[in-house]
GROMACS .gro file of C-alpha atoms in nm:
model
  311
    1MET     CA    1  -0.011   0.003  -0.005
    2ALA     CA    2   0.156   0.329  -0.112
    3GLU     CA    3   0.241   0.592   0.152
    4ARG     CA    4   0.155   0.892  -0.077
    5VAL     CA    5  -0.059   0.986  -0.383
    6ASP     CA    6   0.094   0.928  -0.729
    7PRO     CA    7   0.104   1.281  -0.896
    8LEU     CA    8   0.040   1.183  -1.235
    9TRP     CA    9  -0.277   0.995  -1.146
   10GLU     CA   10  -0.373   1.276  -0.958
   11MET     CA   11  -0.364   1.525  -1.231
   12VAL     CA   12  -0.551   1.267  -1.456
   13PHE     CA   13  -0.846   1.247  -1.201
   14SER     CA   14  -0.831   1.616  -1.106
   15TRP     CA   15  -0.924   1.736  -1.452
   16LEU     CA   16  -1.212   1.507  -1.449
   17ARG     CA   17  -1.319   1.655  -1.095
   18LEU     CA   18  -1.262   2.004  -1.240
   19THR     CA   19  -1.526   1.948  -1.526
   20GLU     CA   20  -1.805   1.749  -1.370
   21LEU     CA   21  -2.134   1.903  -1.258
   22ASP     CA   22  -2.088   1.755  -0.896
   23CYS     CA   23  -1.720   1.667  -0.785
   24GLY     CA   24  -1.859   1.575  -0.425
   25LEU     CA   25  -1.913   1.786  -0.122
   26MET     CA   26  -1.574   1.682   0.037
   27LEU     CA   27  -1.362   1.817  -0.278
   28GLN     CA   28  -1.589   2.147  -0.290
   29PRO     CA   29  -1.349   2.365  -0.054
   30TRP     CA   30  -1.076   2.259  -0.306
   31LEU     CA   31  -1.256   2.323  -0.594
   32ARG     CA   32  -1.341   2.651  -0.498
   33HIS     CA   33  -1.001   2.767  -0.415
   34VAL     CA   34  -0.850   2.627  -0.740
   35ARG     CA   35  -1.124   2.841  -0.931
   36ARG     CA   36  -1.054   3.148  -0.729
   37HIS     CA   37  -0.684   3.146  -0.692
   38GLY     CA   38  -0.541   2.907  -0.961
   39ASP     CA   39  -0.387   3.026  -1.295
   40ARG     CA   40  -0.691   3.013  -1.488
   41GLN     CA   41  -0.494   2.988  -1.835
   42VAL     CA   42  -0.257   2.705  -1.700
   43ILE     CA   43  -0.550   2.515  -1.571
   44THR     CA   44  -0.757   2.555  -1.883
   45SER     CA   45  -0.457   2.432  -2.108
   46GLY     CA   46  -0.387   2.142  -1.872
   47VAL     CA   47  -0.744   2.034  -1.873
   48ARG     CA   48  -0.751   2.050  -2.239
   49MET     CA   49  -0.452   1.847  -2.284
   50LEU     CA   50  -0.523   1.586  -2.043
   51SER     CA   51  -0.902   1.537  -2.179
   52VAL     CA   52  -0.735   1.437  -2.491
   53LEU     CA   53  -0.464   1.216  -2.365
   54THR     CA   54  -0.671   1.054  -2.078
   55PRO     CA   55  -1.051   1.084  -2.180
   56LYS     CA   56  -1.348   0.929  -2.035
   57ALA     CA   57  -1.323   0.647  -2.240
   58PRO     CA   58  -1.243   0.252  -2.157
   59TYR     CA   59  -0.888   0.335  -2.232
   60PHE     CA   60  -0.601   0.602  -2.218
   61PRO     CA   61  -0.237   0.550  -2.269
   62ASP     CA   62  -0.042   0.414  -1.986
   63PHE     CA   63   0.277   0.608  -2.053
   64ILE     CA   64   0.088   0.926  -1.895
   65THR     CA   65   0.098   0.759  -1.552
   66PRO     CA   66   0.411   0.563  -1.528
   67PRO     CA   67   0.468   0.346  -1.219
   68GLU     CA   68   0.782   0.598  -1.137
   69GLY     CA   69   0.524   0.814  -1.022
   70ALA     CA   70   0.580   0.635  -0.680
   71GLN     CA   71   0.922   0.809  -0.674
   72GLY     CA   72   0.752   1.159  -0.717
   73LEU     CA   73   0.688   1.385  -0.994
   74GLY     CA   74   1.038   1.448  -1.109
   75SER     CA   75   1.096   1.074  -1.176
   76ALA     CA   76   0.776   1.013  -1.348
   77LEU     CA   77   0.817   1.336  -1.577
   78ALA     CA   78   1.182   1.207  -1.670
   79VAL     CA   79   1.030   0.851  -1.784
   80ILE     CA   80   0.750   1.006  -1.995
   81ARG     CA   81   1.020   1.195  -2.168
   82SER     CA   82   1.220   0.870  -2.244
   83THR     CA   83   0.914   0.668  -2.353
   84PRO     CA   84   1.036   0.427  -2.630
   85ARG     CA   85   0.869   0.507  -2.957
   86HIS     CA   86   0.724   0.178  -3.029
   87ARG     CA   87   0.530   0.222  -2.742
   88LEU     CA   88   0.400   0.553  -2.796
   89ARG     CA   89   0.291   0.442  -3.141
   90GLU     CA   90   0.098   0.132  -3.001
   91GLU     CA   91  -0.057   0.326  -2.732
   92PHE     CA   92  -0.158   0.607  -2.938
   93ARG     CA   93  -0.298   0.366  -3.184
   94ARG     CA   94  -0.512   0.219  -2.908
   95LEU     CA   95  -0.625   0.549  -2.805
   96GLU     CA   96  -0.728   0.637  -3.166
   97GLU     CA   97  -0.977   0.330  -3.142
   98VAL     CA   98  -1.165   0.463  -2.873
   99ARG     CA   99  -1.133   0.845  -2.928
  100PRO     CA  100  -1.016   1.051  -3.224
  101THR     CA  101  -0.729   1.251  -3.135
  102PRO     CA  102  -0.635   1.628  -3.277
  103GLY     CA  103  -0.335   1.691  -3.494
  104TRP     CA  104  -0.108   1.805  -3.211
  105THR     CA  105  -0.076   1.456  -3.093
  106ARG     CA  106   0.082   1.334  -3.383
  107PRO     CA  107   0.440   1.429  -3.271
  108LEU     CA  108   0.381   1.271  -2.968
  109ALA     CA  109   0.274   0.964  -3.102
  110ALA     CA  110   0.583   0.964  -3.321
  111GLY     CA  111   0.804   0.995  -3.013
  112ASP     CA  112   0.919   1.354  -3.099
  113GLY     CA  113   1.165   1.465  -2.811
  114GLU     CA  114   1.068   1.821  -2.823
  115SER     CA  115   0.701   1.740  -2.805
  116LEU     CA  116   0.754   1.493  -2.508
  117LEU     CA  117   0.932   1.777  -2.321
  118GLU     CA  118   0.680   2.032  -2.414
  119LEU     CA  119   0.435   1.766  -2.256
  120THR     CA  120   0.632   1.715  -1.924
  121GLU     CA  121   0.657   2.115  -1.898
  122ALA     CA  122   0.278   2.165  -1.927
  123LEU     CA  123   0.236   1.865  -1.679
  124THR     CA  124   0.461   2.047  -1.433
  125ARG     CA  125   0.244   2.388  -1.476
  126TYR     CA  126  -0.062   2.205  -1.431
  127HIS     CA  127   0.056   2.035  -1.134
  128ARG     CA  128   0.174   2.343  -0.946
  129ALA     CA  129  -0.167   2.499  -0.995
  130VAL     CA  130  -0.411   2.224  -0.928
  131VAL     CA  131  -0.233   1.945  -0.693
  132GLU     CA  132   0.107   2.099  -0.547
  133PRO     CA  133  -0.077   2.383  -0.340
  134TYR     CA  134  -0.268   2.116  -0.146
  135GLY     CA  135   0.012   1.881  -0.093
  136ASP     CA  136  -0.040   1.875   0.287
  137LEU     CA  137  -0.406   1.804   0.261
  138LEU     CA  138  -0.349   1.504   0.042
  139ASP     CA  139  -0.077   1.374   0.252
  140GLU     CA  140  -0.276   1.398   0.578
  141ALA     CA  141  -0.567   1.206   0.394
  142VAL     CA  142  -0.358   0.945   0.253
  143GLU     CA  143  -0.200   0.888   0.598
  144THR     CA  144  -0.541   0.865   0.774
  145ASP     CA  145  -0.660   0.623   0.515
  146ARG     CA  146  -0.363   0.399   0.551
  147VAL     CA  147  -0.358   0.418   0.923
  148HIS     CA  148  -0.723   0.317   0.906
  149ARG     CA  149  -0.703   0.045   0.683
  150LEU     CA  150  -0.369  -0.114   0.820
  151GLY     CA  151  -0.475  -0.062   1.181
  152VAL     CA  152  -0.800  -0.221   1.166
  153ALA     CA  153  -0.713  -0.503   0.935
  154GLY     CA  154  -0.392  -0.619   1.058
  155ASP     CA  155  -0.297  -0.855   0.779
  156VAL     CA  156  -0.320  -0.859   0.397
  157GLU     CA  157  -0.663  -1.048   0.404
  158GLY     CA  158  -0.801  -0.796   0.624
  159VAL     CA  159  -0.678  -0.521   0.416
  160LEU     CA  160  -0.827  -0.672   0.094
  161ARG     CA  161  -1.152  -0.743   0.282
  162GLY     CA  162  -1.155  -0.388   0.425
  163MET     CA  163  -1.163  -0.262   0.049
  164TRP     CA  164  -1.528  -0.325   0.036
  165PRO     CA  165  -1.749  -0.182  -0.125
  166LEU     CA  166  -1.458  -0.027  -0.354
  167MET     CA  167  -1.355  -0.409  -0.400
  168ASN     CA  168  -1.480  -0.736  -0.319
  169TRP     CA  169  -1.220  -0.981  -0.211
  170ARG     CA  170  -1.311  -1.347  -0.267
  171ALA     CA  171  -0.997  -1.536  -0.244
  172PRO     CA  172  -0.796  -1.561  -0.461
  173VAL     CA  173  -0.966  -1.322  -0.685
  174LEU     CA  174  -1.009  -0.925  -0.589
  175GLU     CA  175  -1.321  -0.807  -0.789
  176VAL     CA  176  -1.357  -0.468  -0.894
  177GLN     CA  177  -1.672  -0.327  -1.064
  178TYR     CA  178  -1.556  -0.127  -1.372
  179ALA     CA  179  -1.725  -0.072  -1.713
  180HIS     CA  180  -1.468  -0.233  -1.924
  181ASP     CA  181  -1.415  -0.623  -1.830
  182ARG     CA  182  -1.101  -0.782  -1.816
  183ASP     CA  183  -0.892  -0.995  -1.593
  184LEU     CA  184  -0.547  -0.924  -1.448
  185HIS     CA  185  -0.318  -1.224  -1.341
  186LEU     CA  186  -0.059  -1.153  -1.095
  187ASN     CA  187   0.145  -1.472  -1.198
  188GLY     CA  188   0.354  -1.418  -0.858
  189ARG     CA  189   0.375  -1.055  -0.867
  190GLY     CA  190   0.267  -0.808  -0.571
  191LEU     CA  191  -0.046  -0.582  -0.616
  192ARG     CA  192   0.036  -0.231  -0.515
  193LEU     CA  193  -0.286  -0.025  -0.385
  194VAL     CA  194  -0.239   0.345  -0.453
  195PRO     CA  195  -0.473   0.574  -0.251
  196SER     CA  196  -0.583   0.874  -0.463
  197TYR     CA  197  -0.757   1.185  -0.327
  198PHE     CA  198  -0.929   1.293  -0.663
  199CYS     CA  199  -1.046   0.956  -0.756
  200ARG     CA  200  -1.392   0.876  -0.721
  201ARG     CA  201  -1.636   0.575  -0.724
  202THR     CA  202  -1.422   0.313  -0.910
  203PRO     CA  203  -1.073   0.200  -0.887
  204VAL     CA  204  -0.856   0.212  -1.205
  205ALA     CA  205  -0.557  -0.016  -1.312
  206PHE     CA  206  -0.311  -0.001  -1.613
  207ALA     CA  207  -0.429  -0.095  -1.922
  208ASP     CA  208  -0.108  -0.289  -2.006
  209PRO     CA  209  -0.108  -0.628  -1.806
  210GLU     CA  210   0.292  -0.642  -1.812
  211LEU     CA  211   0.336  -0.337  -1.610
  212PRO     CA  212   0.356  -0.383  -1.252
  213PRO     CA  213   0.016  -0.488  -1.112
  214THR     CA  214  -0.139  -0.163  -0.949
  215VAL     CA  215  -0.483  -0.058  -0.839
  216VAL     CA  216  -0.547   0.302  -0.793
  217TYR     CA  217  -0.846   0.348  -0.557
  218PRO     CA  218  -1.047   0.667  -0.404
  219LEU     CA  219  -0.957   0.703  -0.050
  220HIS     CA  220  -1.197   0.743   0.234
  221HIS     CA  221  -1.251   1.116   0.281
  222ASP     CA  222  -1.456   1.075   0.606
  223TRP     CA  223  -1.177   0.928   0.794
  224THR     CA  224  -0.994   1.244   0.750
  225TRP     CA  225  -1.263   1.431   0.912
  226GLN     CA  226  -1.240   1.167   1.215
  227ARG     CA  227  -0.889   1.196   1.267
  228GLN     CA  228  -0.918   1.588   1.275
  229LEU     CA  229  -1.195   1.560   1.521
  230GLN     CA  230  -0.995   1.337   1.743
  231SER     CA  231  -0.682   1.567   1.740
  232GLY     CA  232  -0.885   1.874   1.831
  233ARG     CA  233  -1.039   1.700   2.152
  234ARG     CA  234  -0.826   1.903   2.389
  235GLU     CA  235  -0.911   2.238   2.206
  236GLN     CA  236  -1.271   2.174   2.239
  237GLY     CA  237  -1.286   2.152   2.619
  238ALA     CA  238  -1.281   2.527   2.652
  239LEU     CA  239  -1.493   2.567   2.347
  240ALA     CA  240  -1.737   2.344   2.509
  241ALA     CA  241  -1.765   2.566   2.799
  242LEU     CA  242  -1.854   2.847   2.578
  243LEU     CA  243  -2.096   2.671   2.346
  244GLY     CA  244  -2.209   2.387   2.499
  245ASN     CA  245  -2.067   2.030   2.425
  246THR     CA  246  -2.343   1.970   2.155
  247ARG     CA  247  -2.275   2.289   1.961
  248SER     CA  248  -1.898   2.274   1.991
  249ALA     CA  249  -1.916   1.895   1.861
  250VAL     CA  250  -2.134   2.003   1.560
  251LEU     CA  251  -1.882   2.286   1.454
  252ALA     CA  252  -1.581   2.026   1.495
  253ALA     CA  253  -1.769   1.775   1.299
  254VAL     CA  254  -1.833   1.997   1.005
  255GLY     CA  255  -1.467   1.942   0.894
  256ALA     CA  256  -1.421   2.067   0.533
  257GLY     CA  257  -1.791   2.088   0.483
  258ALA     CA  258  -2.082   1.846   0.561
  259THR     CA  259  -2.444   1.828   0.528
  260THR     CA  260  -2.709   1.846   0.778
  261THR     CA  261  -2.742   1.433   0.739
  262GLU     CA  262  -2.392   1.375   0.748
  263LEU     CA  263  -2.334   1.575   1.089
  264ALA     CA  264  -2.638   1.375   1.206
  265GLU     CA  265  -2.460   1.040   1.118
  266ARG     CA  266  -2.119   1.165   1.252
  267LEU     CA  267  -2.271   1.275   1.593
  268GLY     CA  268  -2.557   1.010   1.653
  269ALA     CA  269  -2.801   1.280   1.657
  270SER     CA  270  -3.114   1.353   1.460
  271PRO     CA  271  -3.119   1.580   1.169
  272SER     CA  272  -3.363   1.823   1.320
  273SER     CA  273  -3.142   1.851   1.625
  274VAL     CA  274  -2.864   1.901   1.422
  275SER     CA  275  -3.045   2.180   1.229
  276ARG     CA  276  -3.117   2.376   1.512
  277HIS     CA  277  -2.764   2.396   1.632
  278THR     CA  278  -2.635   2.486   1.286
  279THR     CA  279  -2.885   2.767   1.278
  280VAL     CA  280  -2.744   2.895   1.615
  281LEU     CA  281  -2.413   2.870   1.526
  282ARG     CA  282  -2.466   3.020   1.173
  283GLU     CA  283  -2.644   3.334   1.333
  284ALA     CA  284  -2.318   3.359   1.559
  285GLY     CA  285  -2.112   3.382   1.238
  286LEU     CA  286  -1.915   3.036   1.305
  287LEU     CA  287  -2.083   2.847   1.020
  288THR     CA  288  -2.211   2.931   0.657
  289THR     CA  289  -2.479   2.723   0.486
  290GLN     CA  290  -2.522   2.677   0.121
  291ARG     CA  291  -2.783   2.467  -0.071
  292GLN     CA  292  -2.655   2.180  -0.268
  293GLY     CA  293  -2.946   2.039  -0.451
  294LEU     CA  294  -3.179   1.884  -0.206
  295SER     CA  295  -2.931   1.912   0.065
  296VAL     CA  296  -2.760   2.203   0.256
  297LEU     CA  297  -2.371   2.211   0.312
  298HIS     CA  298  -2.235   2.362   0.612
  299ARG     CA  299  -1.885   2.522   0.660
  300ARG     CA  300  -1.694   2.670   0.917
  301THR     CA  301  -1.630   3.051   0.873
  302SER     CA  302  -1.259   3.199   0.961
  303LEU     CA  303  -1.412   3.268   1.302
  304GLY     CA  304  -1.531   2.915   1.366
  305SER     CA  305  -1.189   2.760   1.251
  306ALA     CA  306  -1.000   3.011   1.484
  307LEU     CA  307  -1.220   2.901   1.790
  308LEU     CA  308  -1.119   2.567   1.687
  309GLY     CA  309  -0.778   2.621   1.667
  310ARG     CA  310  -0.787   2.518   1.288
  311ASN     CA  311  -0.632   2.814   1.123
   0.00000   0.00000   0.00000
């Protein structure tokens, strides 16, 4: 199980989150910050490029997400620049079968060195705008996911069983629900599990079965909230004296953002009770509330975060 996200996979998933109508409540703070503070030209250019090279389709080229991403962005980009020409030709041929590609990809498909250099430079700019500024957030989420899965499981069997409902472990087969049906035989090789902050719903693997067996899966965002809540217990003592135990717990439970229903589940309270407390906290300037479809999303204000010591 990887100890950190893979920068190339995060770029692939992030462009999907930036362009979908609903990227999920837990990603809303990131989305708003990127749109408000990110370099719009770099982001737009990066999304256009990635949407061509990694389309919403049953296949996209593996060369764009090399296994060397485990060693960091620099190592991955160096491997991309040195991708063999025969591999590029074959992977772009397969890409063309599922989604027509524009003319600017032709030099890349031919292995042109200058085009590969331009690609990695564009990826670097996109990473700096969309992923890199949130490195601490991603690291904390990954560590929380990893500690929870390994701590609860205790062994490999436990880790695989704990992947439900993302994956279903029926020894000796690990089943993943995916639109494209395929089998990957390990043949004695290990399986690397890579948590992803921006991946949603379905784990993903390399298309080429000869590459190191890898499954990139969406980490559990709610565990990050639980860890933040536990780490802030001491600070909440004084806050509880000010607001009362229940309201201080509601304020802490909001985390990066939560609906009334989510708060009720986290606190073991009724939605109507939670709603009364969020109303008081909102009127006190500690929370903001925004409607999201049929639900309302609560977020802490700067004052609310300051009271919790989360600035």
